[in-house]
Tab-separated table of C-alpha atoms in Angstrom:
chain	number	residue	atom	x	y	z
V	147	UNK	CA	107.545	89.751	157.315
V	148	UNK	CA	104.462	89.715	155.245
V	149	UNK	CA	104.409	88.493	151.702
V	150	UNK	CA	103.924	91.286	148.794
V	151	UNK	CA	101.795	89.116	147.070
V	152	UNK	CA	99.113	88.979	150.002
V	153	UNK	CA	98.761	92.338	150.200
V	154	UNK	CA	97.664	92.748	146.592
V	155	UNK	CA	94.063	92.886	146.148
V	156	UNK	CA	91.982	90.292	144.352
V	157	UNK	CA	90.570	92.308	141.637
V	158	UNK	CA	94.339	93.453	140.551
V	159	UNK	CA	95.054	89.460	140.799
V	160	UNK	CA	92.263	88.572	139.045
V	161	UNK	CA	92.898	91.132	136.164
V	162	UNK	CA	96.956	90.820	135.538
V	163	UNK	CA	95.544	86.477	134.925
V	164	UNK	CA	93.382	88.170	132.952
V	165	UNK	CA	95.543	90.136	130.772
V	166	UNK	CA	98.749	87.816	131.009
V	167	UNK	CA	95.590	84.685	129.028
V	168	UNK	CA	94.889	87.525	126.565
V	169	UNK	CA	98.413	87.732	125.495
V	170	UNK	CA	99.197	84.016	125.299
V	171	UNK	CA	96.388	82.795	124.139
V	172	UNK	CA	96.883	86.119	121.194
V	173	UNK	CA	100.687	84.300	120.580
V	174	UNK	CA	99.750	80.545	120.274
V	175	UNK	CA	96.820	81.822	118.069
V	176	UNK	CA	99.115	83.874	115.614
V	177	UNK	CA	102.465	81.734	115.478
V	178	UNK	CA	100.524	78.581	113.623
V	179	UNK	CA	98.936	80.606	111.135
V	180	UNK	CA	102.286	82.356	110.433
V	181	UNK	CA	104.062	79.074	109.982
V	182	UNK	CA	101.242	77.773	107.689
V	183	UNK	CA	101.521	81.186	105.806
V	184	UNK	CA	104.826	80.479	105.390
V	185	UNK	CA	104.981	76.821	104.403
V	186	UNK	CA	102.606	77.670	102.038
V	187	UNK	CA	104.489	80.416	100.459
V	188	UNK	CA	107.347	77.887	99.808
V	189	UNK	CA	105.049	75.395	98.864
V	190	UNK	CA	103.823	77.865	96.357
V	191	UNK	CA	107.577	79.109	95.181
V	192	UNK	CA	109.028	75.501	94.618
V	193	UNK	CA	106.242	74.331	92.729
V	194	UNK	CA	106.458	76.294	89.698
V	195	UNK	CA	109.419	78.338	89.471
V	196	UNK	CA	109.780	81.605	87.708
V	197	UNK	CA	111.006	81.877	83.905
V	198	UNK	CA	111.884	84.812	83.345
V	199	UNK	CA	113.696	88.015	84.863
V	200	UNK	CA	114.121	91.076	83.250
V	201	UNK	CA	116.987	93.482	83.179
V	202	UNK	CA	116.031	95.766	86.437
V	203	UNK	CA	115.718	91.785	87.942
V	204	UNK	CA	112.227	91.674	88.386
V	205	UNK	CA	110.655	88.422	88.342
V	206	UNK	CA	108.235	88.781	85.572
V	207	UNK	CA	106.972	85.033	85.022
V	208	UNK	CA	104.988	84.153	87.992
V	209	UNK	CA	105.186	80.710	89.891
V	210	UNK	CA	101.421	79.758	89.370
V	211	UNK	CA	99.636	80.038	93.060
V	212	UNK	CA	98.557	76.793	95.210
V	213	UNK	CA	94.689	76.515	95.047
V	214	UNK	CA	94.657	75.022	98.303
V	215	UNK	CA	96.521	77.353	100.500
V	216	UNK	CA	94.157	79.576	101.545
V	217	UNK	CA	92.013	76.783	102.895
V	218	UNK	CA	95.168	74.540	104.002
V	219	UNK	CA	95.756	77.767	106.164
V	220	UNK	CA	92.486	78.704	107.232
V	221	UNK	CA	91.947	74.765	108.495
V	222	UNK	CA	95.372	75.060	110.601
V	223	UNK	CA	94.756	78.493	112.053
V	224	UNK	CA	91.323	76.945	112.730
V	225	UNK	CA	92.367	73.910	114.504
V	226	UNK	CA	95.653	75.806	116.264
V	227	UNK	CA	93.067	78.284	117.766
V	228	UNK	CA	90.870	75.467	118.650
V	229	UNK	CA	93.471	73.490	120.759
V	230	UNK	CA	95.105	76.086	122.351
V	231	UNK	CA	91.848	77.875	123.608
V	232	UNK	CA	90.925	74.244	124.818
V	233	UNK	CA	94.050	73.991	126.625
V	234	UNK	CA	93.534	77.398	127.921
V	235	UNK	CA	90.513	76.609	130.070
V	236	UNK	CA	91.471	73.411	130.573
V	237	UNK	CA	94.463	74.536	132.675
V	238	UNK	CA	92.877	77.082	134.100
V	239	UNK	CA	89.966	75.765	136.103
V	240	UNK	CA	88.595	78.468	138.884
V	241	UNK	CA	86.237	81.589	138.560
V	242	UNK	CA	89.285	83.820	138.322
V	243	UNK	CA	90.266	81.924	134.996
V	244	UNK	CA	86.806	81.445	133.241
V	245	UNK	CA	86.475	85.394	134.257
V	246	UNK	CA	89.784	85.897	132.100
V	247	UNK	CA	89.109	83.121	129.178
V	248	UNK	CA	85.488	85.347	129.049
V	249	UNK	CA	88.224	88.952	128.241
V	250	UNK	CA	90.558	86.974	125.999
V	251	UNK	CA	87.576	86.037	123.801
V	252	UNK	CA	86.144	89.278	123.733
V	253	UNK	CA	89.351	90.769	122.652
V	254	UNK	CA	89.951	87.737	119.800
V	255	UNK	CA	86.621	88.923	118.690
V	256	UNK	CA	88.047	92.348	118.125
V	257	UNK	CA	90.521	91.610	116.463
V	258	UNK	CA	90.376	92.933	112.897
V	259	UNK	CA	89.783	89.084	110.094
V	260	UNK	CA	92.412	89.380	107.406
V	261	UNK	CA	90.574	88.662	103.983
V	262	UNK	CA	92.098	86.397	101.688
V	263	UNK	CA	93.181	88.672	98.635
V	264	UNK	CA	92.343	86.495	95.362
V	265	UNK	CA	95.019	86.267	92.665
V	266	UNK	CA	94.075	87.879	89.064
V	267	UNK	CA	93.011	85.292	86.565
V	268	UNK	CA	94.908	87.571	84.074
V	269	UNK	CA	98.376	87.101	85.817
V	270	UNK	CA	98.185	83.979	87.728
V	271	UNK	CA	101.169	81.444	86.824
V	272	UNK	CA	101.626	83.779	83.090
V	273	UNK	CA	103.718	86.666	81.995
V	274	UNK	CA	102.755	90.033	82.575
V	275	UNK	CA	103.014	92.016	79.084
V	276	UNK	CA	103.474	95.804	80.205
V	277	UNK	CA	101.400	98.118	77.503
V	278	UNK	CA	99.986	101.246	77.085
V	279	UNK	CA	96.240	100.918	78.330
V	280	UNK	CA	94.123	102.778	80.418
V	281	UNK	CA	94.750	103.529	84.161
V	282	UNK	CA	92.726	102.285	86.857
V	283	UNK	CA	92.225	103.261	90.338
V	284	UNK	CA	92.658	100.610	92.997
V	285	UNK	CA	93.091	100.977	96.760
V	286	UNK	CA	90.858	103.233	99.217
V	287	UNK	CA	89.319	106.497	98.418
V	288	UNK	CA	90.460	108.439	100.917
V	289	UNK	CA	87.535	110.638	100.299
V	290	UNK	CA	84.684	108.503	101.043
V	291	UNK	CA	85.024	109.524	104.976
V	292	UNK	CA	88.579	107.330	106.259
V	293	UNK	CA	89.944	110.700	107.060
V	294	UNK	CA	87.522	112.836	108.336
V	295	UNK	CA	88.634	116.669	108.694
V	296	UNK	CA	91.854	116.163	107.107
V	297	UNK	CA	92.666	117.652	103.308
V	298	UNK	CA	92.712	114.799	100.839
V	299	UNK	CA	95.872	115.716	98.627
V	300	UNK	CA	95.105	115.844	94.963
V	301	UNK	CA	98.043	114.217	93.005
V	302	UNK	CA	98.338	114.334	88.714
V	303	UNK	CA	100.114	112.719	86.538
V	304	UNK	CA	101.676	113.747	83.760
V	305	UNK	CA	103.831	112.400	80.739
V	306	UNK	CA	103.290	108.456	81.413
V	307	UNK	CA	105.396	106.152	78.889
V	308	UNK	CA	105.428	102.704	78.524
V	309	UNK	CA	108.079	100.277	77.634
V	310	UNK	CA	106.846	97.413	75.511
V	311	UNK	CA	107.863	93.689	77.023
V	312	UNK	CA	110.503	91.920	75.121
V	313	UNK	CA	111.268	88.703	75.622
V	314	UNK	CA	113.947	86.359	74.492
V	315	UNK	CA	114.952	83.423	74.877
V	316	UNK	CA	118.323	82.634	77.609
V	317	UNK	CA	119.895	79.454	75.714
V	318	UNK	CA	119.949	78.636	71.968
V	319	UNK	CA	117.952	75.389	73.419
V	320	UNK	CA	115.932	76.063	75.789
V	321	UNK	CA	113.004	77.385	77.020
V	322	UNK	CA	114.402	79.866	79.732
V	323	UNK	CA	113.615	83.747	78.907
V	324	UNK	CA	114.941	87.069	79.501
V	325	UNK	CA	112.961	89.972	79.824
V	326	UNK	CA	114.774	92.586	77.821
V	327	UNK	CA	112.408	95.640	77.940
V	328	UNK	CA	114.063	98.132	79.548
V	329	UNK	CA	117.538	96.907	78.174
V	330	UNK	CA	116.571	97.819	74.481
V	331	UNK	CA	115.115	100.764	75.244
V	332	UNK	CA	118.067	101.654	76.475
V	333	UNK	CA	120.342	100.276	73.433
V	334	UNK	CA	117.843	102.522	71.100
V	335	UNK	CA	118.056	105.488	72.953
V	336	UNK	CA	122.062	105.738	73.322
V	337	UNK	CA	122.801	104.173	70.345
V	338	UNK	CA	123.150	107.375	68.394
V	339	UNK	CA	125.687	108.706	70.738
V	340	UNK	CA	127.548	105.838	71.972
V	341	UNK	CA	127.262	103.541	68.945
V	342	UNK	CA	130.272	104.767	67.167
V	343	UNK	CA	133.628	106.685	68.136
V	344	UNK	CA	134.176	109.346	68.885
V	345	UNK	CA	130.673	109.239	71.308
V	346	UNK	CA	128.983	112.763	71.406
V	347	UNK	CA	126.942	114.004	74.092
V	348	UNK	CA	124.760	116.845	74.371
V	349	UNK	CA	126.629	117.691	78.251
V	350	UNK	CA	129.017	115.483	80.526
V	351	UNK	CA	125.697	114.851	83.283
V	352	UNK	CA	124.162	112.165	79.997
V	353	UNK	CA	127.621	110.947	78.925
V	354	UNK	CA	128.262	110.158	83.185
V	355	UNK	CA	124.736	108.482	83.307
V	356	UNK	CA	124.985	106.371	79.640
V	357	UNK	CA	128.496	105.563	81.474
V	358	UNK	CA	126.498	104.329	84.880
V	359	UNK	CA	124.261	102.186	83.264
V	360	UNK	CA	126.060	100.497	80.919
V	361	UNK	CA	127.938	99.194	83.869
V	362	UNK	CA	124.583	97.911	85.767
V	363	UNK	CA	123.375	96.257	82.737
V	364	UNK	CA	126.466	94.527	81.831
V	365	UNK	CA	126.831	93.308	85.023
V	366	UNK	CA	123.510	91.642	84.113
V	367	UNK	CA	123.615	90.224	80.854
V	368	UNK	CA	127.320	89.485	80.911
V	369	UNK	CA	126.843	85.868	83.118
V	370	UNK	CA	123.975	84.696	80.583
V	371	UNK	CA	126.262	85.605	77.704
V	372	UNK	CA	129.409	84.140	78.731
V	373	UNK	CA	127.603	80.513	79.247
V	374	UNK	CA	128.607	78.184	76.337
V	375	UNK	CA	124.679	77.835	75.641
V	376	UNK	CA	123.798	81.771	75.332
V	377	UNK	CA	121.566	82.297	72.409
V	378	UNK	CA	121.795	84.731	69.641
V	379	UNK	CA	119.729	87.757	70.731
V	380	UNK	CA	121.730	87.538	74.431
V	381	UNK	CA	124.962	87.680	72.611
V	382	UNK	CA	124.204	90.607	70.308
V	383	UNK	CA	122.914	92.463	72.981
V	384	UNK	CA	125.627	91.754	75.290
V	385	UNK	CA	128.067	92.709	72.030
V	386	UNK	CA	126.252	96.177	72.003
V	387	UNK	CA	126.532	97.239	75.722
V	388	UNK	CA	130.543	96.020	75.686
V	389	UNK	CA	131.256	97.653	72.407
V	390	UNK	CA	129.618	101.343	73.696
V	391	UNK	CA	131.814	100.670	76.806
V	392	UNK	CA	134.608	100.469	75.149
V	393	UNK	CA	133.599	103.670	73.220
V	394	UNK	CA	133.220	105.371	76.433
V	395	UNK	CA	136.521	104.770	77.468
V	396	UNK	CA	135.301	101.992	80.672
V	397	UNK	CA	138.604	100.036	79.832
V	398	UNK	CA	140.207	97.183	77.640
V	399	UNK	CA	137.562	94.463	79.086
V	400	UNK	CA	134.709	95.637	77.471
V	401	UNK	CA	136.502	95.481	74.319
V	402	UNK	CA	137.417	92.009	74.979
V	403	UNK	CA	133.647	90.765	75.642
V	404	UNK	CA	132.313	93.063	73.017
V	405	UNK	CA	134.243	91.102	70.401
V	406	UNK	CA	134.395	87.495	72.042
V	407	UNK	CA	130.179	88.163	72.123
V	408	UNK	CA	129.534	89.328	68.999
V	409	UNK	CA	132.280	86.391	67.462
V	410	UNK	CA	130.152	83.689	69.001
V	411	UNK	CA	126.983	85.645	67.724
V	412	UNK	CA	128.342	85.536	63.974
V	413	UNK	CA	129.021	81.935	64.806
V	414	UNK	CA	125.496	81.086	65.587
V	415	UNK	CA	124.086	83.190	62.939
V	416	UNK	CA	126.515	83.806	60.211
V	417	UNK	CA	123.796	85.770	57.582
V	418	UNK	CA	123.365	88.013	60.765
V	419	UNK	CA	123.904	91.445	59.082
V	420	UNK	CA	123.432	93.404	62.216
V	421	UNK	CA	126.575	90.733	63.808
V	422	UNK	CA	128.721	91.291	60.657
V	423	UNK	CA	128.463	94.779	61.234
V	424	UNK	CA	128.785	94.916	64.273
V	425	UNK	CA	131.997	93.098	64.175
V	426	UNK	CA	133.385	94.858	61.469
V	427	UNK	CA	132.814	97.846	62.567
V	428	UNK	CA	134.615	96.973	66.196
V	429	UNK	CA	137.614	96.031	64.582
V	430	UNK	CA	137.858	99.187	61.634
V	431	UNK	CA	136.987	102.048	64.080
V	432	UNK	CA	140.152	100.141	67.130
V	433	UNK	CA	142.204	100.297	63.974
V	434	UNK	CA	142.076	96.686	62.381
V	435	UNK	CA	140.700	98.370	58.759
V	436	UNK	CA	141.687	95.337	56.748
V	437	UNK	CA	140.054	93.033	59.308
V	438	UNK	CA	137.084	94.482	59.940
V	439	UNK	CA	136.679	95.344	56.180
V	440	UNK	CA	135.695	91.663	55.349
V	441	UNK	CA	133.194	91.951	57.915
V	442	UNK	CA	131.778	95.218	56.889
V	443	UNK	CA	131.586	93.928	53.341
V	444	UNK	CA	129.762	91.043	54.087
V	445	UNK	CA	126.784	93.257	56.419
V	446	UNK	CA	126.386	95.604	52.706
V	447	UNK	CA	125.754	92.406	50.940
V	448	UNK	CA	123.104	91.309	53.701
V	449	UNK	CA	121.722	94.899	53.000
V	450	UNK	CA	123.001	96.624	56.608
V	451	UNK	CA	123.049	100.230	55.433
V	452	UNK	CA	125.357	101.618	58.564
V	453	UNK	CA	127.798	99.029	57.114
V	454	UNK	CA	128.340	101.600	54.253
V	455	UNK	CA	129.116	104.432	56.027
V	456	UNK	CA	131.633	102.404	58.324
V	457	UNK	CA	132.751	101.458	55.326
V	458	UNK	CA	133.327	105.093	54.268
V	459	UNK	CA	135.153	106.181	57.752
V	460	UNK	CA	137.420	103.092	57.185
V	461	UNK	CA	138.523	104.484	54.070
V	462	UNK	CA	138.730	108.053	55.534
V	463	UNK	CA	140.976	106.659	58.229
V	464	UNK	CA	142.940	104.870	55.338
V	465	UNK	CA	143.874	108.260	53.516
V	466	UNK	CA	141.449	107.703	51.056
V	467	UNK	CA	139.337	110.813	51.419
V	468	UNK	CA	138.400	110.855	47.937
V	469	UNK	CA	137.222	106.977	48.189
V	470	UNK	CA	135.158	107.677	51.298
V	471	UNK	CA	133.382	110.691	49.871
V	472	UNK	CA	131.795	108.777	46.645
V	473	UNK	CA	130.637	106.017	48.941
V	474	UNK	CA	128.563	108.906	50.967
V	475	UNK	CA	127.264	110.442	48.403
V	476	UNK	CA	126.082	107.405	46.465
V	477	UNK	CA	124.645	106.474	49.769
V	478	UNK	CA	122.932	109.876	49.791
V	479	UNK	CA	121.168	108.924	46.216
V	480	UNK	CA	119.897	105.487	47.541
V	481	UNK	CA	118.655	107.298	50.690
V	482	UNK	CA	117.520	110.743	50.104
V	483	UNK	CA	115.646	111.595	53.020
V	484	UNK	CA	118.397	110.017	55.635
V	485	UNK	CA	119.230	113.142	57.905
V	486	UNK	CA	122.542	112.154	58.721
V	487	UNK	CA	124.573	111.428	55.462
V	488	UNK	CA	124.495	115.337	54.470
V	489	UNK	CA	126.382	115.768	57.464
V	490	UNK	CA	128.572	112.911	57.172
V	491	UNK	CA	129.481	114.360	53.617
V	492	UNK	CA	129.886	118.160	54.700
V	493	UNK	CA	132.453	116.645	57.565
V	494	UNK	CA	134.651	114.853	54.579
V	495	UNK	CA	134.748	117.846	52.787
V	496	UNK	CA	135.862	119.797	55.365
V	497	UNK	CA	138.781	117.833	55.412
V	498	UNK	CA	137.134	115.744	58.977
V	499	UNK	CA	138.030	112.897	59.795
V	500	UNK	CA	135.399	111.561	61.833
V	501	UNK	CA	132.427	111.012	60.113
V	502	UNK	CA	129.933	110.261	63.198
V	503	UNK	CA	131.355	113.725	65.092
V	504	UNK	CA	128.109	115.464	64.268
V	505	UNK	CA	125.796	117.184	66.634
V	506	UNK	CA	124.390	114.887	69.534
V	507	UNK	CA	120.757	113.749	69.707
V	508	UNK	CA	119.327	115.162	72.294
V	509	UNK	CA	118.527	112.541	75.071
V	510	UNK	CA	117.252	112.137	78.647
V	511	UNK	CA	118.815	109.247	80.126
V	512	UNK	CA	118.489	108.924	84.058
V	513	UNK	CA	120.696	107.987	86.654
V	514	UNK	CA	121.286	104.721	87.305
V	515	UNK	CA	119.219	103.651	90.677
């Protein structure tokens, strides 16, 4: 019997050696750079570690770059290619090989150079600050001929907002920082209809998405503020998200945190009027009026205005409709133009007794995602 591979012809032979150096010689080339890419992306990450994550948990800080890694990889891939083309022709002596190592180079030479893409001076090992500014174009034009006979789409933009970085810091000691952006944008813009019970909503889709992303952002701060070393600012905020939980009916263990938080907050910062009233108001609107009054008392003296007009529905809630009233209109006279006290006082007289169950701002809070 004759053997298959004597009946194929030499050109076929001579091309499939061809083809089969291409692709090895393509591998040996690319697997060294890819390992140097990649030791000197660790290299990179575990020499300056980031400092700060923010609440959708970004990395906002940036590990500052390695100088020499573009070079440290273009001298491997360099010397890689070297060897292995060496050991290429080396092995493969005859015509039929120098014919092929002739193809493989012409194909490497095709092969499309990846540019090194140079790190901002702006943003290289600092924090990105996220402001309003103007917008920039970067990329390709897709005009300028890449896709000849095809309709460019035209996009526009519309209604752009920015959220202005916040940082603060992680530990009461420490240098650690939490990017808090889109957390306190989020406290501002639910605070008029969560802050306080009864919460009002302008329809059931915002009160379902406040409910949704309380829960994600929680789960974030919650581990930095239950660490014995949480500062201040994490504790308040973390006493804020818990307590509009609780509000919202998410169950007995935001209640818990929300008060264990914003206890440890009055205990770092006890001429906090913002933590006295927060605390004070916790424990009046669950029911403790005595308790929290002490509390509430203190946050007037430290010149908290809301502490008043908890002060007012703790005294409503006390059967002492008459009391509550003079406080909210003697609040009125120190604050004429406030928008809400009117209302508050209307509510009273109506014989109420909720003073915050006025008409919900109107908000746009999106799903959680």
């Amino acid at each position: 019997m004759t053997d298959m591979s004597q009946r194929i012809p030499t050109a076929h032979k001579n091309k499939a050696i061809a083809l089969s150096a291409i692709a090895a010689c393509m591998m040996m080339i690319g697997a060294p750079a890819n390992a140097a890419e990649s030791a000197d992306t660790e290299s990179a990450a575990t020499m300056s570690a980031p400092s700060a994550i923010d609440s959708s948990k970004r990395v906002i800080r940036l590990a500052k770059p390695n100088p020499n890694s573009t070079s440290n990889m273009n001298s491997t891939s360099n010397m890689n290619s070297t060897s292995n083309m060496n050991s290429t022709s080396n092995m493969n002596s005859t015509s039929n090989m120098n014919s092929a190592n002739t193809a493989q180079q012409d194909a490497i030479s095709q092969l499309p150079r990846a540019a090194a893409i140079p790190v901002p001076a702006e943003i290289a090992g600092t924090t990105r600050v996220y402001e309003s500014g103007p917008i920039r174009a970067t990329g390709i034009d897709l005009r300028r001929g890449q896709l000849n006979n095809i309709p460019v789409p035209q996009v526009q933009l519309s209604n752009i907002s920015f959220v202005k970085t916040i940082l603060i810091p992680q530990q009461s000691s420490g240098i650690d920082k939490l990017d808090v952006s889109l957390l306190d944008d989020f406290i501002e813009d639910v605070s008029p209809n969560a802050r306080h019970y009864p919460p009002n909503f302008p329809n059931r889709s915002q009160r379902h998405y406040t409910r949704e992303k309380i829960k994600v952002f929680t789960d974030w701060i919650d581990p930095y503020a239950d660490k014995s070393d949480a500062s201040y600012d994490v504790l308040i905020r973390a006493a804020k998200l818990n307590g509009m939980g609780r509000n919202l009916d998410l169950g007995t263990d935001y209640a818990i945190r929300g008060g264990r938080y914003v206890d440890r907050a009055i205990q770092s910062n006890p001429n906090s009027g913002e933590a006295n009233f927060l605390y004070g108001m916790m424990l009046s609107e669950g029911g403790g009026f005595k308790e929290g009054q002490k509390y509430l008392d203190r946050a007037v003296a430290l010149n908290f205005t809301e502490a008043e007009q908890s002060l007012a529905q703790s005294d409503l809630l006390s059967d002492r409709r008459s009391q509550a009233l003079d406080r909210l209109r003697q609040l009125q006279q120190k604050m004429p133009n406030d928008a809400v006290i009117p209302q508050q006082i209307k509510l009273v007289e109506e014989g109420k007794f909720y003073i915050w169950d006025i008409p919900a701002p109107d908000i746009n809070v999106k799903p959680a995602g």
